[in-house]
CSV table of C-alpha atoms and ligand atoms in Angstrom, one decimal:
chain,number,residue,atom,x,y,z
A,1,MET,CA,-42.2,-3.2,12.4
A,2,ALA,CA,-45.0,-0.6,13.9
A,3,LYS,CA,-48.4,-1.8,12.2
A,4,GLU,CA,-48.5,2.2,11.7
A,5,LYS,CA,-47.1,5.4,13.1
A,6,LYS,CA,-49.5,7.8,15.0
A,7,GLY,CA,-49.2,10.7,15.8
A,8,VAL,CA,-50.0,12.8,19.5
A,9,ARG,CA,-51.8,16.0,19.4
A,10,LEU,CA,-52.7,17.6,22.8
A,11,GLU,CA,-55.4,20.4,22.2
A,12,HIS,CA,-55.6,22.6,25.2
A,13,ILE,CA,-54.5,20.2,27.7
A,14,SER,CA,-54.7,21.3,31.4
A,15,LYS,CA,-54.2,19.2,34.3
A,16,ILE,CA,-55.5,20.4,37.8
A,17,TYR,CA,-54.2,18.5,41.6
A,18,LYS,CA,-55.3,20.2,44.7
A,19,ASP,CA,-51.1,20.5,46.8
A,20,PRO,CA,-52.0,18.4,49.8
A,21,LYS,CA,-50.3,20.9,52.1
A,22,THR,CA,-52.7,24.3,51.6
A,23,GLY,CA,-55.7,22.5,50.3
A,24,LYS,CA,-55.4,24.0,46.8
A,25,ASP,CA,-55.9,23.7,43.7
A,26,PHE,CA,-53.6,23.9,41.3
A,27,TYR,CA,-52.6,23.4,37.7
A,28,ALA,CA,-49.8,21.2,37.2
A,29,VAL,CA,-50.2,21.7,33.8
A,30,LYS,CA,-52.2,24.7,31.9
A,31,ASP,CA,-53.4,24.7,28.7
A,32,ALA,CA,-50.6,22.6,26.9
A,33,ASN,CA,-50.7,22.6,23.1
A,34,ILE,CA,-48.9,19.8,21.7
A,35,VAL,CA,-48.4,18.1,17.8
A,36,ILE,CA,-46.2,15.3,17.6
A,37,GLU,CA,-45.3,14.5,14.5
A,38,PRO,CA,-45.4,10.3,14.1
A,39,GLY,CA,-42.6,8.4,13.4
A,40,SER,CA,-40.4,11.3,15.6
A,41,PHE,CA,-38.7,11.3,18.9
A,42,VAL,CA,-40.3,14.1,21.2
A,43,THR,CA,-38.5,14.9,24.7
A,44,LEU,CA,-40.9,16.2,27.6
A,45,LEU,CA,-37.9,18.7,29.1
A,46,GLY,CA,-38.2,20.6,32.9
A,47,PRO,CA,-36.8,20.9,36.6
A,48,SER,CA,-38.8,18.3,39.3
A,49,GLY,CA,-42.4,19.2,39.3
A,50,CYS,CA,-42.7,21.4,36.1
A,51,GLY,CA,-45.9,18.5,34.9
A,52,LYS,CA,-43.7,16.3,32.2
A,53,THR,CA,-44.9,13.0,34.1
A,54,THR,CA,-48.4,14.0,34.3
A,55,THR,CA,-48.9,15.4,30.6
A,56,LEU,CA,-47.4,11.6,29.9
A,57,ARG,CA,-49.3,9.6,31.9
A,58,MET,CA,-52.5,12.1,30.7
A,59,ILE,CA,-51.5,10.5,26.8
A,60,ALA,CA,-50.5,7.5,28.1
A,61,GLY,CA,-54.5,7.7,30.1
A,62,PHE,CA,-53.4,7.1,33.9
A,63,GLU,CA,-54.9,10.4,34.2
A,64,SER,CA,-57.2,12.4,33.0
A,65,PRO,CA,-56.9,16.1,31.3
A,66,ASP,CA,-59.4,18.0,33.4
A,67,GLU,CA,-59.9,21.1,29.6
A,68,GLY,CA,-58.7,20.1,26.8
A,69,GLU,CA,-58.2,16.4,24.1
A,70,ILE,CA,-55.5,14.5,23.4
A,71,TYR,CA,-55.7,12.4,19.8
A,72,LEU,CA,-53.5,10.0,18.6
A,73,GLY,CA,-53.4,9.6,14.6
A,74,ASP,CA,-57.3,11.1,13.9
A,75,GLU,CA,-59.5,9.5,17.6
A,76,ALA,CA,-59.9,11.4,20.3
A,77,ILE,CA,-58.4,9.2,23.3
A,78,ASN,CA,-59.4,11.3,26.6
A,79,ALA,CA,-62.4,8.7,27.5
A,80,LEU,CA,-60.3,5.8,26.4
A,81,THR,CA,-59.0,3.2,29.0
A,82,PRO,CA,-54.7,3.1,28.8
A,83,ASN,CA,-55.6,-0.6,27.8
A,84,LYS,CA,-58.0,0.7,25.2
A,85,ARG,CA,-55.5,2.5,23.9
A,86,ASP,CA,-52.7,2.3,21.3
A,87,THR,CA,-49.8,2.9,23.5
A,88,ALA,CA,-46.6,1.1,25.1
A,89,MET,CA,-45.2,2.8,28.6
A,90,VAL,CA,-41.7,2.1,29.7
A,91,PHE,CA,-40.7,2.5,32.8
A,92,GLN,CA,-37.9,3.7,34.9
A,93,SER,CA,-38.8,1.1,37.8
A,94,TYR,CA,-38.6,-1.4,34.3
A,95,ALA,CA,-41.7,-4.0,36.0
A,96,LEU,CA,-40.9,-6.7,34.8
A,97,LEU,CA,-42.6,-10.8,36.0
A,98,PRO,CA,-39.9,-11.8,38.3
A,99,HIS,CA,-40.6,-15.1,38.3
A,100,TYR,CA,-40.9,-15.6,34.6
A,101,ASN,CA,-38.3,-15.3,32.0
A,102,ILE,CA,-37.2,-12.8,29.6
A,103,PHE,CA,-38.8,-14.7,26.5
A,104,ASP,CA,-41.7,-15.3,28.9
A,105,ASN,CA,-41.2,-11.3,30.2
A,106,VAL,CA,-41.9,-10.0,26.8
A,107,ALA,CA,-44.6,-12.2,25.3
A,108,TYR,CA,-46.6,-12.0,28.1
A,109,GLY,CA,-48.7,-9.3,25.9
A,110,LEU,CA,-48.7,-11.2,23.1
A,111,ARG,CA,-50.0,-14.3,25.3
A,112,LEU,CA,-53.4,-11.8,26.8
A,113,ARG,CA,-54.0,-11.0,22.6
A,114,LYS,CA,-54.2,-14.6,22.5
A,115,MET,CA,-52.2,-14.9,19.5
A,116,PRO,CA,-51.0,-18.3,18.1
A,117,ALA,CA,-47.0,-19.7,19.7
A,118,ASP,CA,-45.9,-19.5,16.3
A,119,VAL,CA,-46.9,-16.0,15.7
A,120,ILE,CA,-45.7,-15.4,19.6
A,121,LYS,CA,-41.8,-17.3,19.2
A,122,GLN,CA,-41.2,-14.9,15.9
A,123,LYS,CA,-42.7,-12.0,16.7
A,124,VAL,CA,-40.3,-11.9,20.7
A,125,THR,CA,-37.5,-13.6,18.9
A,126,ASP,CA,-37.5,-10.7,16.2
A,127,ILE,CA,-37.3,-8.3,19.0
A,128,LEU,CA,-35.0,-9.4,21.6
A,129,GLY,CA,-32.9,-9.6,18.1
A,130,LEU,CA,-33.6,-5.7,17.9
A,131,VAL,CA,-33.3,-4.8,21.4
A,132,GLY,CA,-29.7,-6.7,21.2
A,133,LEU,CA,-30.8,-10.1,23.6
A,134,GLU,CA,-31.1,-12.6,21.0
A,135,GLY,CA,-30.3,-15.6,22.8
A,136,MET,CA,-30.6,-14.5,25.9
A,137,GLU,CA,-34.6,-16.3,26.4
A,138,ASN,CA,-34.0,-18.1,29.3
A,139,ARG,CA,-32.8,-16.1,32.1
A,140,MET,CA,-34.5,-15.5,34.7
A,141,THR,CA,-35.0,-11.8,34.9
A,142,ASN,CA,-33.4,-11.2,38.2
A,143,GLN,CA,-30.6,-12.4,37.0
A,144,LEU,CA,-30.3,-9.7,34.3
A,145,SER,CA,-28.1,-6.0,34.6
A,146,GLY,CA,-30.1,-2.9,34.6
A,147,GLY,CA,-29.2,-2.0,32.1
A,148,GLN,CA,-30.6,-5.3,30.0
A,149,GLN,CA,-33.5,-5.6,32.1
A,150,GLN,CA,-34.1,-2.1,30.4
A,151,ARG,CA,-33.4,-3.9,27.8
A,152,VAL,CA,-36.4,-6.7,28.5
A,153,ALA,CA,-38.6,-3.2,29.5
A,154,LEU,CA,-37.8,-2.2,25.6
A,155,ALA,CA,-38.1,-5.5,24.2
A,156,ARG,CA,-41.7,-6.0,25.7
A,157,ALA,CA,-43.1,-2.6,24.9
A,158,LEU,CA,-42.4,-3.2,21.1
A,159,VAL,CA,-43.6,-6.4,20.5
A,160,ILE,CA,-47.2,-5.1,21.5
A,161,GLU,CA,-46.4,-2.5,18.7
A,162,PRO,CA,-48.0,0.0,19.9
A,163,GLY,CA,-48.2,3.6,17.8
A,164,VAL,CA,-47.0,5.0,19.9
A,165,LEU,CA,-44.4,4.5,22.4
A,166,LEU,CA,-44.1,6.3,26.3
A,167,PHE,CA,-40.7,6.8,28.5
A,168,ASP,CA,-41.0,7.3,32.1
A,169,GLU,CA,-37.2,8.8,32.5
A,170,PRO,CA,-36.2,4.7,31.6
A,171,LEU,CA,-32.5,5.3,32.3
A,172,SER,CA,-32.5,7.3,35.8
A,173,ASN,CA,-31.8,3.5,37.5
A,174,LEU,CA,-28.7,2.8,35.4
A,175,ASP,CA,-25.4,4.6,36.4
A,176,ALA,CA,-24.2,7.6,34.5
A,177,LYS,CA,-22.2,5.4,31.9
A,178,LEU,CA,-24.8,2.7,30.7
A,179,ARG,CA,-27.0,6.1,30.2
A,180,VAL,CA,-24.8,7.4,28.0
A,181,SER,CA,-25.0,4.3,25.7
A,182,MET,CA,-28.4,3.0,26.6
A,183,ARG,CA,-29.8,6.5,25.2
A,184,THR,CA,-27.8,6.0,22.0
A,185,GLU,CA,-29.1,2.8,22.0
A,186,ILE,CA,-32.8,3.6,22.3
A,187,ARG,CA,-32.5,6.3,20.0
A,188,ARG,CA,-31.5,3.7,17.5
A,189,ILE,CA,-34.3,0.9,18.1
A,190,GLN,CA,-36.4,4.2,18.0
A,191,GLN,CA,-35.4,4.7,14.5
A,192,GLU,CA,-35.4,0.7,13.4
A,193,ALA,CA,-38.5,0.2,14.9
A,194,GLY,CA,-40.4,3.5,12.8
A,195,ILE,CA,-42.5,4.2,15.7
A,196,THR,CA,-43.2,7.6,17.5
A,197,ALA,CA,-41.3,8.3,21.1
A,198,VAL,CA,-42.2,10.8,23.7
A,199,TYR,CA,-39.5,10.4,26.3
A,200,VAL,CA,-39.7,11.8,29.2
A,201,THR,CA,-36.4,13.5,31.6
A,202,HIS,CA,-35.1,16.2,33.6
A,203,ASP,CA,-31.0,15.5,31.9
A,204,GLN,CA,-31.1,18.5,29.5
A,205,SER,CA,-27.9,16.4,28.1
A,206,GLU,CA,-29.9,13.0,27.4
A,207,ALA,CA,-33.0,15.2,25.8
A,208,MET,CA,-30.3,16.6,23.3
A,209,ALA,CA,-28.9,13.8,22.0
A,210,ILE,CA,-32.1,11.3,21.1
A,211,SER,CA,-34.6,13.9,20.9
A,212,ASP,CA,-35.8,15.2,17.1
A,213,GLN,CA,-38.3,17.7,19.4
A,214,VAL,CA,-37.6,19.1,22.8
A,215,ILE,CA,-40.9,20.2,24.8
A,216,ILE,CA,-39.3,22.7,27.4
A,217,MET,CA,-41.7,23.2,30.7
A,218,ASN,CA,-41.3,25.6,34.0
A,219,GLY,CA,-44.3,24.8,36.2
A,220,GLY,CA,-47.1,23.7,33.8
A,221,ILE,CA,-46.2,25.9,30.9
A,222,VAL,CA,-44.9,24.6,27.9
A,223,GLU,CA,-42.4,27.2,27.3
A,224,GLN,CA,-40.6,25.9,24.2
A,225,ILE,CA,-41.5,23.0,21.2
A,226,SER,CA,-38.4,23.4,18.9
A,227,THR,CA,-35.4,21.4,18.0
A,228,PRO,CA,-33.4,21.1,20.4
A,229,GLN,CA,-30.6,23.4,18.4
A,230,GLU,CA,-32.7,26.1,18.2
A,231,ALA,CA,-33.5,25.4,21.8
A,232,TYR,CA,-30.0,26.6,22.3
A,233,TYR,CA,-29.3,29.3,19.8
A,234,TYR,CA,-32.6,30.6,19.9
A,235,PRO,CA,-34.6,30.2,23.9
A,236,ASN,CA,-38.1,31.4,23.4
A,237,ASN,CA,-37.7,32.8,27.2
A,238,LYS,CA,-34.3,33.8,30.1
A,239,PHE,CA,-35.5,30.1,31.4
A,240,VAL,CA,-35.3,28.0,28.6
A,241,ALA,CA,-31.9,29.7,27.5
A,242,ASP,CA,-30.8,28.8,31.7
A,243,PHE,CA,-31.8,24.8,30.8
A,244,ILE,CA,-30.3,24.5,28.1
A,245,GLY,CA,-26.7,24.5,28.6
A,246,GLU,CA,-25.5,27.2,30.5
A,247,ALA,CA,-25.9,30.8,29.9
A,248,ASN,CA,-24.7,34.3,30.4
A,249,PHE,CA,-27.2,37.3,30.3
A,250,LEU,CA,-25.8,41.1,29.3
A,251,LYS,CA,-27.4,44.0,30.0
A,252,GLY,CA,-28.5,45.3,26.8
A,253,LYS,CA,-30.1,47.8,24.5
A,254,VAL,CA,-30.7,47.4,21.3
A,255,SER,CA,-29.5,50.2,19.1
A,256,ALA,CA,-29.8,49.4,15.7
A,257,GLN,CA,-31.4,45.8,13.7
A,258,ASP,CA,-28.5,43.7,15.0
A,259,THR,CA,-26.1,45.3,17.2
A,260,VAL,CA,-26.5,45.7,20.9
A,261,GLU,CA,-25.0,47.9,22.9
A,262,VAL,CA,-23.7,46.7,26.5
A,263,GLU,CA,-21.6,48.5,28.4
A,264,LYS,CA,-21.1,51.4,26.3
A,265,THR,CA,-19.8,49.0,24.3
A,266,GLU,CA,-21.7,47.9,20.4
A,267,ILE,CA,-21.5,45.0,19.5
A,268,LYS,CA,-23.4,42.1,17.2
A,269,CYS,CA,-26.3,40.6,18.0
A,270,ALA,CA,-29.2,38.6,16.8
A,271,THR,CA,-32.4,40.9,18.0
A,272,GLY,CA,-35.2,39.8,15.7
A,273,SER,CA,-38.2,41.6,16.0
A,274,MET,CA,-37.1,44.2,18.7
A,275,ASP,CA,-38.0,47.6,19.1
A,276,ILE,CA,-34.0,50.0,18.7
A,277,GLY,CA,-33.7,51.2,22.5
A,278,ALA,CA,-35.7,47.9,23.6
A,279,GLU,CA,-34.0,47.0,26.8
A,280,CYS,CA,-32.7,43.7,26.5
A,281,ASN,CA,-30.6,40.4,27.3
A,282,VAL,CA,-28.2,38.7,25.4
A,283,VAL,CA,-27.9,35.3,25.8
A,284,LEU,CA,-23.8,34.3,25.5
A,285,ARG,CA,-23.3,30.4,26.0
A,286,PRO,CA,-20.0,29.9,27.8
A,287,GLU,CA,-18.3,29.0,24.3
A,288,GLY,CA,-19.5,32.3,22.0
A,289,ALA,CA,-16.8,33.5,22.4
A,290,THR,CA,-12.6,33.9,23.0
A,291,LEU,CA,-10.5,35.9,25.0
A,292,SER,CA,-7.9,38.1,23.8
A,293,ASP,CA,-5.7,41.7,24.6
A,294,SER,CA,-7.8,43.5,22.0
A,295,GLY,CA,-11.1,42.9,20.8
A,296,GLU,CA,-14.8,43.8,20.9
A,297,LEU,CA,-16.2,43.5,25.0
A,298,LYS,CA,-13.3,44.5,27.8
A,299,GLY,CA,-13.5,42.7,30.3
A,300,ILE,CA,-11.0,41.5,34.1
A,301,VAL,CA,-10.5,37.7,34.5
A,302,LYS,CA,-11.8,36.9,37.6
A,303,TYR,CA,-11.3,33.2,37.6
A,304,SER,CA,-9.0,31.5,35.1
A,305,CYS,CA,-8.4,26.9,35.5
A,306,PHE,CA,-7.9,24.4,33.2
A,307,MET,CA,-9.8,21.9,32.6
A,308,GLY,CA,-7.9,20.2,30.1
A,309,ALA,CA,-10.6,20.2,26.9
A,310,TYR,CA,-10.8,23.6,28.2
A,311,GLN,CA,-9.8,26.8,29.7
A,312,ASP,CA,-12.3,27.8,32.1
A,313,TYR,CA,-12.7,31.6,32.8
A,314,HIS,CA,-14.7,34.1,34.9
A,315,VAL,CA,-15.1,37.3,33.4
A,316,ALA,CA,-16.6,40.5,34.8
A,317,VAL,CA,-17.4,42.7,32.4
A,318,GLY,CA,-19.4,46.2,34.0
A,319,ASP,CA,-21.5,44.2,36.7
A,320,ALA,CA,-21.9,40.5,35.0
A,321,LEU,CA,-19.7,37.4,35.5
A,322,VAL,CA,-19.2,36.3,32.6
A,323,LYS,CA,-18.3,32.2,32.6
A,324,ILE,CA,-16.3,31.3,29.5
A,325,GLN,CA,-15.0,28.2,28.0
A,326,GLU,CA,-11.6,28.5,25.6
A,327,TYR,CA,-11.6,24.9,24.0
A,328,ASN,CA,-8.1,23.8,23.7
A,329,PRO,CA,-6.0,25.8,25.0
A,330,LYS,CA,-2.6,24.4,24.6
A,331,ASN,CA,-2.2,26.6,21.8
A,332,LYS,CA,-3.6,29.8,23.2
A,333,LYS,CA,-2.8,32.2,25.7
A,334,ILE,CA,-3.3,31.2,29.1
A,335,TYR,CA,-5.3,34.8,30.7
A,336,ASN,CA,-4.5,34.9,34.7
A,337,VAL,CA,-6.4,36.6,37.8
A,338,GLY,CA,-6.3,40.3,37.6
A,339,ASP,CA,-5.8,40.0,33.8
A,340,GLU,CA,-7.4,43.1,31.6
A,341,VAL,CA,-8.8,41.3,28.2
A,342,PHE,CA,-11.4,40.8,25.9
A,343,LEU,CA,-13.9,39.3,24.5
A,344,ASN,CA,-14.5,38.7,21.3
A,345,PHE,CA,-17.9,37.1,19.9
A,346,GLU,CA,-17.9,34.7,16.8
A,347,ASN,CA,-20.6,35.4,14.0
A,348,ASN,CA,-24.1,34.8,14.7
A,349,THR,CA,-23.4,33.2,18.5
A,350,LEU,CA,-25.2,36.0,20.7
A,351,TYR,CA,-28.3,36.5,20.1
A,352,ALA,CA,-31.2,39.0,22.8
A,353,LEU,CA,-33.9,37.9,24.8
B,401,LIG,P1,-40.6,14.5,38.3
B,401,LIG,O1,-38.8,15.3,37.1
B,401,LIG,O2,-40.2,15.3,39.5
B,401,LIG,O3,-41.5,13.3,38.3
B,401,LIG,P2,-42.2,16.2,36.6
B,401,LIG,O4,-42.4,17.1,35.9
B,401,LIG,O5,-42.3,15.0,36.2
B,401,LIG,O6,-41.8,15.7,38.0
B,401,LIG,P3,-45.0,15.5,37.4
B,401,LIG,O7,-45.0,14.3,38.2
B,401,LIG,O8,-45.7,15.9,36.3
B,401,LIG,O9,-43.9,16.7,37.1
B,401,LIG,O10,-45.6,16.4,39.0
B,401,LIG,C1,-46.1,18.2,38.5
B,401,LIG,C2,-46.9,18.5,39.9
B,401,LIG,O11,-47.9,18.1,40.1
B,401,LIG,C3,-45.8,18.8,40.7
B,401,LIG,O12,-46.4,20.2,41.8
B,401,LIG,C4,-46.6,17.4,41.5
B,401,LIG,O13,-45.9,17.0,43.1
B,401,LIG,C5,-47.7,17.7,41.4
B,401,LIG,N1,-48.3,16.2,42.0
B,401,LIG,C6,-48.1,15.1,40.7
B,401,LIG,N2,-49.4,13.8,40.9
B,401,LIG,C7,-49.9,14.5,42.1
B,401,LIG,C8,-50.7,13.4,42.5
B,401,LIG,N3,-52.2,12.7,42.6
B,401,LIG,N4,-51.7,15.1,43.4
B,401,LIG,C9,-51.0,16.0,43.8
B,401,LIG,N5,-50.4,16.8,43.0
B,401,LIG,C10,-49.5,15.5,42.3
């Protein structure tokens, strides 16, 4: 549907703001280098204040970078105003025209472009079909649920066939259940429309569910750009490991290639290019170990709680308190507080940082 899928490239992009409290300049975004492939769904992810919205707004043209250059396809766009860029934004607040019906809201951008009425009718009808609002052209937007309003906002952005679609936390005003179903819808619509999408969220499960690539930011710095799977299994650092999913960190020392000594016990762990003898943190995901009466790493159960799908444990291993989730606990031995247990690691679950 989109006339041309466009990629986005940020080269050495920085944005400096003045801190209103101290009056000092600081980098809201620092030296960001990002390549977004045409047709991909990419999410800017990170805690509040990390610079993700600022990055998105620079792509849209609502903010201009202090350093670096942004490209849309092959075109350098720093000097272009938002309406001259081949982008469209879907906002958290929907930003619909309240006294217009659905048709007029979606047709608005096409009328501005002075398209003929019959073309507008066809395009609006097609897009409303795509977002699941067929037959609702005459409904006023103030008679719609939050999810329906967000579909109208999405249709209005898509109908002008932008090269890149930008989303600024579009689901944060919806309740938890609707958020989950709408994110699946957004992904389906993006794929059917075959459009490049850049999406901002602070919700890591939302990012994992919809993205081809995640861009994880922290304090204005891009910490990692990768698939969600790579970020989960091979985080670049402790921040990423902790931000994407839950992580335990066990202090260890690399004793051989892919072997780490933790609490005087040798365990198998991906060590990459780390030197023998290097101190490291072993990243253990809660589902990455099982408990049994004998095995690899000894610990004492400090907390044990049935959660339905899994048994939730805290296990003291040396000075560390390790969180373990054992799935399908029905047919497994349940350990209680005070029990001595052994953690066993399946192949390839441990990763050293
Ligand atoms: P959130 O999830 O809370 O929206 P974010 O990751 O999107 O956070 P940004 O909105 O990009 O973060 O803000 C990055 C930093 O820049 C924050 O410290 C914010 O307070 C600051 N900031 C944003 N806009 C301005 C501005 N116009 N003037 C000064 N500081 C700003």
